[in-house]
Coordinates of C-alpha atoms in Angstrom, one line a residue:
X1 CA 20.5 0.9 12.6
X2 CA 23.1 -1.3 11.5
X3 CA 26.0 -0.9 8.7
X4 CA 25.7 -3.7 6.2
X5 CA 27.5 -4.6 3.3
X6 CA 26.0 -6.4 0.3
X7 CA 29.1 -8.0 -1.4
X8 CA 29.1 -9.1 -4.9
X9 CA 25.3 -8.9 -5.8
X10 CA 24.6 -11.0 -8.8
X11 CA 22.0 -8.3 -10.3
X12 CA 20.9 -4.9 -8.7
X13 CA 18.0 -3.7 -10.2
X14 CA 17.8 -0.2 -9.5
X15 CA 14.8 1.5 -11.5
X16 CA 17.0 4.9 -11.3
X17 CA 16.5 7.3 -14.2
X18 CA 18.9 5.2 -16.4
X19 CA 16.7 1.8 -15.4
X20 CA 20.3 0.5 -14.9
X21 CA 20.8 -3.2 -13.8
X22 CA 24.3 -3.8 -12.1
X23 CA 25.9 -7.0 -12.1
X24 CA 28.6 -7.9 -9.8
X25 CA 28.4 -4.9 -7.3
X26 CA 28.2 -4.0 -4.0
X27 CA 26.3 -2.0 -1.8
X28 CA 27.3 -0.4 1.4
X29 CA 24.4 0.7 3.6
X30 CA 25.3 3.1 6.8
X31 CA 22.7 3.4 9.4
X32 CA 19.0 4.2 7.2
X33 CA 20.7 5.2 3.8
X34 CA 22.4 3.6 0.5
X35 CA 26.0 5.2 1.1
X36 CA 27.6 3.2 -1.9
X37 CA 27.0 1.1 -4.8
X38 CA 30.2 0.2 -6.6
X39 CA 32.4 -2.8 -7.6
X40 CA 34.6 -4.0 -4.7
X41 CA 34.2 -1.4 -2.1
X42 CA 36.4 -1.9 0.6
X43 CA 35.7 -1.3 4.5
X44 CA 36.8 -2.9 7.7
X45 CA 35.5 -5.1 10.0
X46 CA 34.9 -2.6 12.4
X47 CA 32.6 -0.5 10.1
X48 CA 30.3 -3.1 9.5
X49 CA 27.6 -5.0 11.5
X50 CA 27.0 -8.0 8.8
X51 CA 28.5 -8.9 5.4
X52 CA 25.9 -10.5 3.0
X53 CA 27.3 -12.6 0.4
X54 CA 25.2 -11.1 -2.4
X55 CA 26.4 -13.5 -5.2
X56 CA 23.5 -15.8 -4.8
X57 CA 20.9 -13.0 -4.8
X58 CA 19.2 -10.8 -7.0
X59 CA 18.5 -7.1 -5.1
X60 CA 15.5 -5.0 -6.1
X61 CA 13.8 -1.8 -5.1
X62 CA 11.4 -2.2 -1.6
X63 CA 8.1 -2.4 -3.0
X64 CA 5.4 0.2 -2.2
X65 CA 1.8 -0.5 -1.4
X66 CA -0.6 2.8 -2.0
X67 CA -4.1 1.5 -0.7
X68 CA -4.7 -1.2 2.0
X69 CA -7.0 -2.0 4.6
X70 CA -5.2 -3.9 7.0
X71 CA -8.1 -4.5 9.8
X72 CA -9.7 -6.6 6.7
X73 CA -7.4 -9.3 7.4
X74 CA -9.6 -10.8 10.2
X75 CA -12.5 -10.7 7.7
X76 CA -11.0 -12.0 4.7
X77 CA -12.3 -15.6 2.8
X78 CA -15.8 -15.3 4.5
X79 CA -18.2 -17.4 2.1
X80 CA -21.1 -15.4 2.2
X81 CA -19.2 -12.3 0.5
X82 CA -17.2 -14.7 -2.1
X83 CA -19.8 -13.8 -4.9
X84 CA -20.8 -10.5 -4.6
X85 CA -20.0 -6.8 -6.1
X86 CA -18.7 -3.7 -3.9
X87 CA -22.1 -2.6 -2.4
X88 CA -23.7 -5.7 -1.3
X89 CA -20.3 -6.8 0.1
X90 CA -19.4 -3.7 2.3
X91 CA -23.2 -4.1 3.5
X92 CA -22.3 -7.2 4.9
X93 CA -18.9 -6.7 6.0
X94 CA -20.1 -3.1 8.1
X95 CA -21.7 -4.9 10.8
X96 CA -18.8 -7.2 11.4
X97 CA -16.3 -4.4 11.0
X98 CA -18.2 -2.4 13.6
X99 CA -16.6 -5.2 16.5
X100 CA -13.1 -3.8 16.0
X101 CA -11.0 -3.2 19.1
X102 CA -7.7 -1.9 19.7
X103 CA -6.3 -5.3 20.2
X104 CA -7.9 -6.0 16.5
X105 CA -6.5 -3.2 15.0
X106 CA -2.8 -4.0 16.5
X107 CA -2.6 -7.8 15.4
X108 CA -4.6 -7.1 12.2
X109 CA -1.7 -4.7 11.1
X110 CA 1.1 -7.1 12.4
X111 CA -0.7 -9.8 10.0
X112 CA -1.0 -7.6 6.8
X113 CA 2.7 -6.0 7.1
X114 CA 3.9 -9.4 8.1
X115 CA 2.8 -10.5 4.6
X116 CA 3.9 -7.1 2.5
X117 CA 7.1 -7.5 4.4
X118 CA 7.6 -11.1 3.3
X119 CA 6.5 -10.5 -0.3
X120 CA 9.3 -7.6 -0.7
X121 CA 7.2 -4.9 0.2
X122 CA 8.8 -2.1 2.2
X123 CA 6.2 0.7 2.7
X124 CA 3.0 0.7 2.9
X125 CA 0.1 3.0 2.7
X126 CA -3.4 1.7 4.9
X127 CA -6.9 3.4 4.6
X128 CA -8.4 2.9 8.1
X129 CA -12.2 4.2 8.0
X130 CA -14.2 2.2 10.5
X131 CA -14.3 3.8 13.9
X132 CA -17.2 2.1 16.3
X133 CA -19.1 4.4 18.4
X134 CA -18.1 1.8 21.5
X135 CA -14.5 1.9 21.0
X136 CA -11.7 4.2 22.9
X137 CA -11.0 7.5 20.4
X138 CA -7.2 6.6 19.7
X139 CA -7.9 3.1 18.1
X140 CA -6.4 4.6 14.9
X141 CA -2.7 4.9 17.0
X142 CA -2.6 1.1 17.3
X143 CA -1.8 0.7 13.6
X144 CA 1.4 3.1 14.1
X145 CA 2.4 1.0 17.2
X146 CA 2.2 -2.3 15.7
X147 CA 4.3 -1.1 12.2
X148 CA 7.1 0.5 14.5
X149 CA 7.4 -3.0 16.3
X150 CA 7.3 -5.0 12.9
X151 CA 9.5 -2.4 11.0
X152 CA 7.5 -1.3 7.9
X153 CA 7.8 2.3 6.5
X154 CA 3.7 3.3 7.3
X155 CA 1.8 6.1 5.7
X156 CA -1.3 5.7 7.6
X157 CA -4.7 7.0 6.5
X158 CA -6.9 8.8 9.1
X159 CA -10.1 7.7 7.3
X160 CA -13.7 8.8 8.0
X161 CA -17.5 8.0 7.2
X162 CA -20.0 10.5 8.3
X163 CA -23.2 9.6 5.7
X164 CA -25.0 6.8 7.1
X165 CA -27.9 4.8 5.8
X166 CA -30.5 7.3 7.0
X167 CA -28.4 10.1 5.5
X168 CA -28.4 8.2 2.0
X169 CA -25.0 6.8 2.5
X170 CA -24.0 3.0 2.7
X171 CA -22.5 2.4 6.0
X172 CA -24.5 1.7 9.1
X173 CA -24.8 4.3 12.1
X174 CA -22.5 2.2 14.2
X175 CA -19.3 3.2 12.1
X176 CA -20.3 6.9 11.4
X177 CA -18.7 9.5 13.2
X178 CA -19.4 13.4 13.1
X179 CA -17.7 15.8 11.0
X180 CA -16.1 17.8 14.1
X181 CA -15.2 14.5 15.7
X182 CA -13.3 13.3 12.4
X183 CA -11.6 16.5 11.8
X184 CA -10.7 16.9 15.5
X185 CA -9.1 13.6 15.5
X186 CA -7.4 13.9 12.0
X187 CA -5.6 16.9 13.4
X188 CA -4.5 14.8 16.6
X189 CA -3.5 12.1 14.6
X190 CA -1.5 14.7 12.3
X191 CA 0.2 16.3 15.3
X192 CA 1.3 13.0 17.1
X193 CA 2.5 10.6 14.0
X194 CA 3.7 12.7 11.1
X195 CA 6.7 13.2 10.7
X196 CA 7.8 15.3 7.3
X197 CA 11.2 14.8 7.6
X198 CA 13.1 12.7 4.5
X199 CA 13.3 8.8 5.2
X200 CA 10.2 9.6 7.3
X201 CA 9.0 5.9 9.0
X202 CA 5.7 7.0 10.0
X203 CA 3.4 9.7 7.5
X204 CA -0.3 10.7 8.0
X205 CA -2.6 11.1 5.4
X206 CA -5.9 12.2 5.3
X207 CA -8.9 9.9 4.1
X208 CA -12.5 10.2 3.9
X209 CA -13.7 7.2 2.6
X210 CA -15.7 7.4 -0.7
X211 CA -18.2 9.7 -2.4
X212 CA -20.9 7.6 -0.9
X213 CA -19.8 7.6 2.8
X214 CA -19.0 11.0 3.6
X215 CA -20.3 14.0 2.7
X216 CA -19.4 17.2 0.9
X217 CA -18.7 19.4 3.7
X218 CA -16.2 16.8 5.2
X219 CA -14.6 16.4 2.0
X220 CA -14.1 19.7 1.3
X221 CA -12.9 20.4 5.1
X222 CA -10.6 17.6 5.1
X223 CA -8.6 18.5 1.8
X224 CA -8.3 22.1 3.7
X225 CA -6.5 20.1 7.0
X226 CA -4.5 18.3 5.0
X227 CA -2.8 21.3 3.0
X228 CA -3.2 23.2 6.3
X229 CA -0.4 20.6 7.6
X230 CA 1.1 20.0 4.2
X231 CA 0.1 16.2 4.1
X232 CA -1.3 14.1 1.2
X233 CA -5.0 13.2 0.5
X234 CA -6.7 10.1 -0.4
X235 CA -9.8 8.4 -1.1
X236 CA -12.0 5.5 -3.1
X237 CA -12.7 7.0 -6.5
X238 CA -14.2 5.5 -9.6
X239 CA -14.0 1.6 -8.6
X240 CA -17.4 0.8 -9.8
X241 CA -20.6 1.7 -11.9
X242 CA -22.9 2.1 -8.6
X243 CA -20.7 4.5 -7.3
X244 CA -20.5 6.2 -11.2
X245 CA -24.2 6.1 -11.0
X246 CA -24.6 7.3 -6.9
X247 CA -22.4 10.6 -8.0
X248 CA -24.5 11.4 -11.2
X249 CA -27.9 10.5 -9.3
X250 CA -26.7 12.5 -6.0
X251 CA -24.7 15.2 -7.2
X252 CA -25.5 15.9 -10.9
X253 CA -21.4 14.9 -11.6
X254 CA -19.3 11.7 -12.6
X255 CA -17.0 10.6 -9.6
X256 CA -13.8 13.0 -11.0
X257 CA -16.0 16.2 -11.5
X258 CA -17.5 16.0 -7.8
X259 CA -14.3 15.7 -6.4
X260 CA -12.3 18.4 -8.7
X261 CA -15.6 20.6 -7.4
X262 CA -14.3 20.0 -4.0
X263 CA -10.7 21.1 -4.6
X264 CA -9.7 17.3 -4.7
X265 CA -7.1 17.4 -7.7
X266 CA -3.4 17.6 -7.1
X267 CA 0.1 16.8 -6.5
X268 CA -0.7 16.1 -2.7
X269 CA -3.9 13.6 -3.6
X270 CA -4.2 10.0 -5.2
X271 CA -7.1 8.1 -5.7
X272 CA -7.8 4.0 -5.4
X273 CA -8.8 2.2 -8.2
X274 CA -9.9 4.9 -10.8
X275 CA -11.3 1.6 -12.8
X276 CA -14.0 3.6 -14.6
X277 CA -12.3 7.1 -15.2
X278 CA -12.8 8.1 -19.3
X279 CA -10.1 9.5 -21.5
X280 CA -10.9 13.0 -20.8
X281 CA -10.8 12.5 -16.8
X282 CA -7.3 10.3 -17.3
X283 CA -5.7 13.8 -19.1
X284 CA -7.0 16.0 -16.5
X285 CA -5.1 13.4 -13.6
X286 CA -2.1 13.8 -15.8
X287 CA -2.3 17.6 -16.0
X288 CA -3.1 18.3 -12.4
X289 CA -0.4 15.3 -10.9
X290 CA -3.2 13.5 -9.7
X291 CA -2.3 9.8 -8.5
X292 CA -3.7 6.5 -8.7
X293 CA -3.5 3.3 -6.7
X294 CA -4.1 0.1 -9.1
X295 CA -5.7 -2.2 -7.5
X296 CA -5.9 -5.3 -9.8
X297 CA -6.5 -8.3 -8.0
X298 CA -9.6 -6.6 -5.8
X299 CA -10.9 -5.4 -8.9
X300 CA -10.9 -8.7 -10.2
X301 CA -12.3 -10.7 -7.3
X302 CA -15.2 -7.8 -7.3
X303 CA -15.7 -7.9 -11.2
X304 CA -15.3 -3.9 -10.5
X305 CA -13.5 -3.8 -14.2
X306 CA -10.1 -3.2 -15.5
X307 CA -8.5 -0.1 -14.7
X308 CA -6.8 1.9 -18.1
X309 CA -3.4 1.7 -16.7
X310 CA -2.1 1.5 -20.1
X311 CA -4.0 4.8 -21.1
X312 CA -3.1 6.6 -18.3
X313 CA 1.1 5.4 -18.3
X314 CA 1.0 6.8 -21.6
X315 CA -0.6 10.0 -20.8
X316 CA 1.6 10.5 -18.0
X317 CA -0.6 10.0 -14.9
X318 CA 1.2 8.9 -11.7
X319 CA 0.5 5.5 -11.1
X320 CA 1.2 3.3 -8.4
X321 CA 0.3 -0.5 -7.4
X322 CA -1.5 -1.8 -4.2
X323 CA -2.7 -4.7 -2.6
X324 CA -6.4 -3.0 -1.5
X325 CA -8.0 -4.4 1.8
X326 CA -7.8 -8.2 2.6
X327 CA -11.5 -9.1 2.4
X328 CA -11.4 -8.1 -0.9
X329 CA -7.9 -9.4 -2.1
X330 CA -7.6 -12.6 0.8
X331 CA -3.5 -11.7 0.7
X332 CA -1.5 -8.9 1.0
X333 CA 1.1 -10.3 -1.6
X334 CA 2.8 -7.1 -3.6
X335 CA 4.7 -9.6 -6.0
X336 CA 1.7 -11.7 -7.1
X337 CA -0.5 -8.1 -7.2
X338 CA 2.5 -7.1 -9.8
X339 CA 2.0 -10.5 -11.6
X340 CA -1.7 -9.6 -12.1
X341 CA -1.4 -6.5 -13.0
X342 CA 0.8 -7.3 -15.6
X343 CA -1.6 -10.0 -17.0
X344 CA -5.0 -7.8 -16.7
X345 CA -3.4 -5.2 -18.7
X346 CA -2.1 -7.5 -21.6
X347 CA -5.1 -9.6 -21.4
X348 CA -7.9 -6.5 -21.6
X349 CA -5.7 -4.0 -23.9
X350 CA -3.5 -6.3 -25.8
X351 CA 0.4 -7.4 -25.5
X352 CA 2.0 -4.4 -26.5
X353 CA 0.3 -2.2 -24.0
X354 CA 2.3 -3.2 -20.6
X355 CA 5.7 -4.6 -19.6
X356 CA 6.9 -6.0 -16.8
X357 CA 9.5 -2.9 -16.5
X358 CA 6.4 -0.9 -16.0
X359 CA 4.5 -2.8 -13.5
X360 CA 8.0 -2.9 -11.9
X361 CA 8.2 0.6 -11.8
X362 CA 4.5 1.1 -10.5
X363 CA 5.3 -0.6 -7.4
X364 CA 8.6 1.2 -6.8
X365 CA 9.0 4.5 -8.6
X366 CA 5.4 5.0 -9.1
X367 CA 4.7 4.7 -5.0
X368 CA 7.4 7.2 -4.3
X369 CA 5.4 9.5 -6.3
X370 CA 2.3 9.0 -5.4
X371 CA 2.6 9.3 -1.7
X372 CA 5.4 12.1 -2.0
X373 CA 8.3 10.3 -0.5
X374 CA 11.1 10.8 -3.0
X375 CA 13.8 9.1 -1.0
X376 CA 12.2 5.7 -1.4
X377 CA 11.4 3.6 -4.6
X378 CA 15.1 3.1 -6.4
X379 CA 18.5 1.9 -5.1
X380 CA 20.7 5.0 -5.5
X381 CA 23.2 6.1 -3.3
X382 CA 22.0 8.6 -0.9
X383 CA 18.5 7.0 -1.0
X384 CA 16.7 5.0 1.7
X385 CA 17.9 1.4 2.4
X386 CA 14.9 -0.3 1.7
X387 CA 15.5 -3.2 -1.0
X388 CA 14.5 -7.0 -0.7
X389 CA 16.4 -9.8 -2.0
X390 CA 15.8 -13.2 -3.5
X391 CA 18.2 -16.2 -4.2
X392 CA 18.7 -16.9 -8.2
X393 CA 19.1 -20.3 -7.5
X394 CA 15.2 -21.2 -6.4
X395 CA 13.9 -24.1 -8.0
X396 CA 10.9 -21.7 -9.2
X397 CA 13.1 -19.6 -11.4
X398 CA 15.5 -22.3 -13.1
X399 CA 15.9 -22.0 -16.6
X400 CA 14.5 -18.3 -16.0
X401 CA 16.9 -15.8 -14.6
X402 CA 17.8 -14.1 -17.7
X403 CA 15.8 -11.0 -17.2
X404 CA 15.5 -10.1 -13.5
X405 CA 12.4 -7.8 -13.5
X406 CA 10.4 -10.4 -15.6
X407 CA 11.8 -13.3 -13.2
X408 CA 10.2 -11.4 -9.9
X409 CA 6.8 -10.6 -11.7
X410 CA 6.1 -13.8 -14.0
X411 CA 8.0 -17.1 -12.9
X412 CA 8.9 -18.9 -9.2
X413 CA 6.8 -20.9 -7.1
X414 CA 6.6 -18.9 -4.0
X415 CA 6.7 -15.1 -3.9
X416 CA 8.3 -15.0 -0.3
X417 CA 11.5 -13.3 -0.7
X418 CA 14.7 -14.2 1.3
X419 CA 15.6 -10.7 2.9
X420 CA 14.0 -7.4 3.1
X421 CA 15.3 -4.3 4.8
X422 CA 13.7 -1.5 5.7
X423 CA 15.7 1.9 6.5
X424 CA 18.9 0.0 6.9
X425 CA 17.4 -2.8 9.2
X426 CA 16.9 -6.4 8.2
X427 CA 13.3 -7.5 8.8
X428 CA 12.7 -10.2 6.8
X429 CA 16.0 -13.4 7.0
X430 CA 15.6 -15.9 5.1
X431 CA 12.4 -15.7 4.4
X432 CA 11.4 -15.4 8.2
X433 CA 10.2 -12.4 10.3
X434 CA 13.0 -11.1 12.4
X435 CA 11.1 -8.5 15.1
X436 CA 7.9 -10.4 15.8
X437 CA 7.3 -14.3 16.3
X438 CA 5.1 -15.1 13.7
X439 CA 3.6 -18.0 15.2
X440 CA 2.4 -16.3 18.0
X441 CA 0.7 -13.3 15.5
X442 CA -1.0 -16.3 13.4
X443 CA -2.6 -17.5 16.9
X444 CA -3.7 -14.4 18.1
X445 CA -5.0 -13.5 14.6
X446 CA -7.0 -16.9 14.5
X447 CA -8.3 -16.4 17.7
X448 CA -9.5 -12.5 17.2
X449 CA -11.0 -13.3 14.1
X450 CA -13.2 -15.9 15.4
X451 CA -14.6 -13.4 18.4
X452 CA -15.5 -10.6 15.8
X453 CA -17.4 -13.2 13.1
X454 CA -19.3 -14.8 16.0
X455 CA -20.0 -12.3 18.3

């Protein structure tokens, strides 16, 4: 790890408890932590590996993406699914995803995380749930290897599907596993990759895909296994009206009531989407400290609806922000996701229902609360050195740099940041990836995408 000194930063948006915005302050990074934030920090040249002239930059906590499907970067912008809702969208794409290989998993992870890092994201959850029958059992491992190579902090979800079409579910047999296969590999992945220590770069989450693709038995046994190993649990929930009808028809319960019956509420659980939670359910989420990953771009594109984010925030639900999969978003851009979250809530619920500060908090502190990694999500002494920097003198900010939070969300002609630091290491510099060759990744990605679509 490097020791880095950021000198005289124009503004540091800390997202600490006081919501301090510090002008003309220094940040001293030693190894992987923020050692000191102060004015005029004095250290000898021998103690510092790199000095950054912070007077050119606004500094923000690294953004935290709490729901994604990295493998979908190779199936985005497909014409046949640009105008269909979730269930039809899934039915078209499942056969394509059944052609995933270790190489596809590896390079799609590099593509997705590269986009995230270049848009200020330093930590990402990925929900991987497609395990074709003809592929090696260690398919998911490739995701962790790629994340390590590029330098992002990863909470990798061992997802699963056990309920195929013949059993009344949505996915085809080609991507469905038995419950024993799923639980055995879940345990293997936890024991191989999960690091429970503070500042961990790799953690594991157990994540059965959805109520319409897994059995009740698997949901129950998965949450038990997760709690035995003290790892978090995650799934899609209340995303569409189709899902709501499926749960009522199949189980006689609304989606949240169904998950509650299987012990799937608590501070170690969060749900992606939550578009169709009612007010009573939102209150229950708050009471049980169950989290939500808000995915506004995906929800807009698939016409799933607008989650009641202002109500969730008012009631004290742990709300985070996420880009969702690249086949329903078509990008992995966390800054654009913040802008969409802000505009969606204002459009649907009114101008006074959400602020840009609310949205930035969702994307930082909210994320750290949802995934239970408290040492990230804010810029404070003793916290992880995860942050991004943008030059204030860009064309897209000209005449509009008076509010640093609104500036990063609402203005700008590009969401590509100048510098991203993860775990005390510079991984994006001058808007370019540092640890990997971006051109080679793009070439390989296009080759692999073409291969699985034409196979």
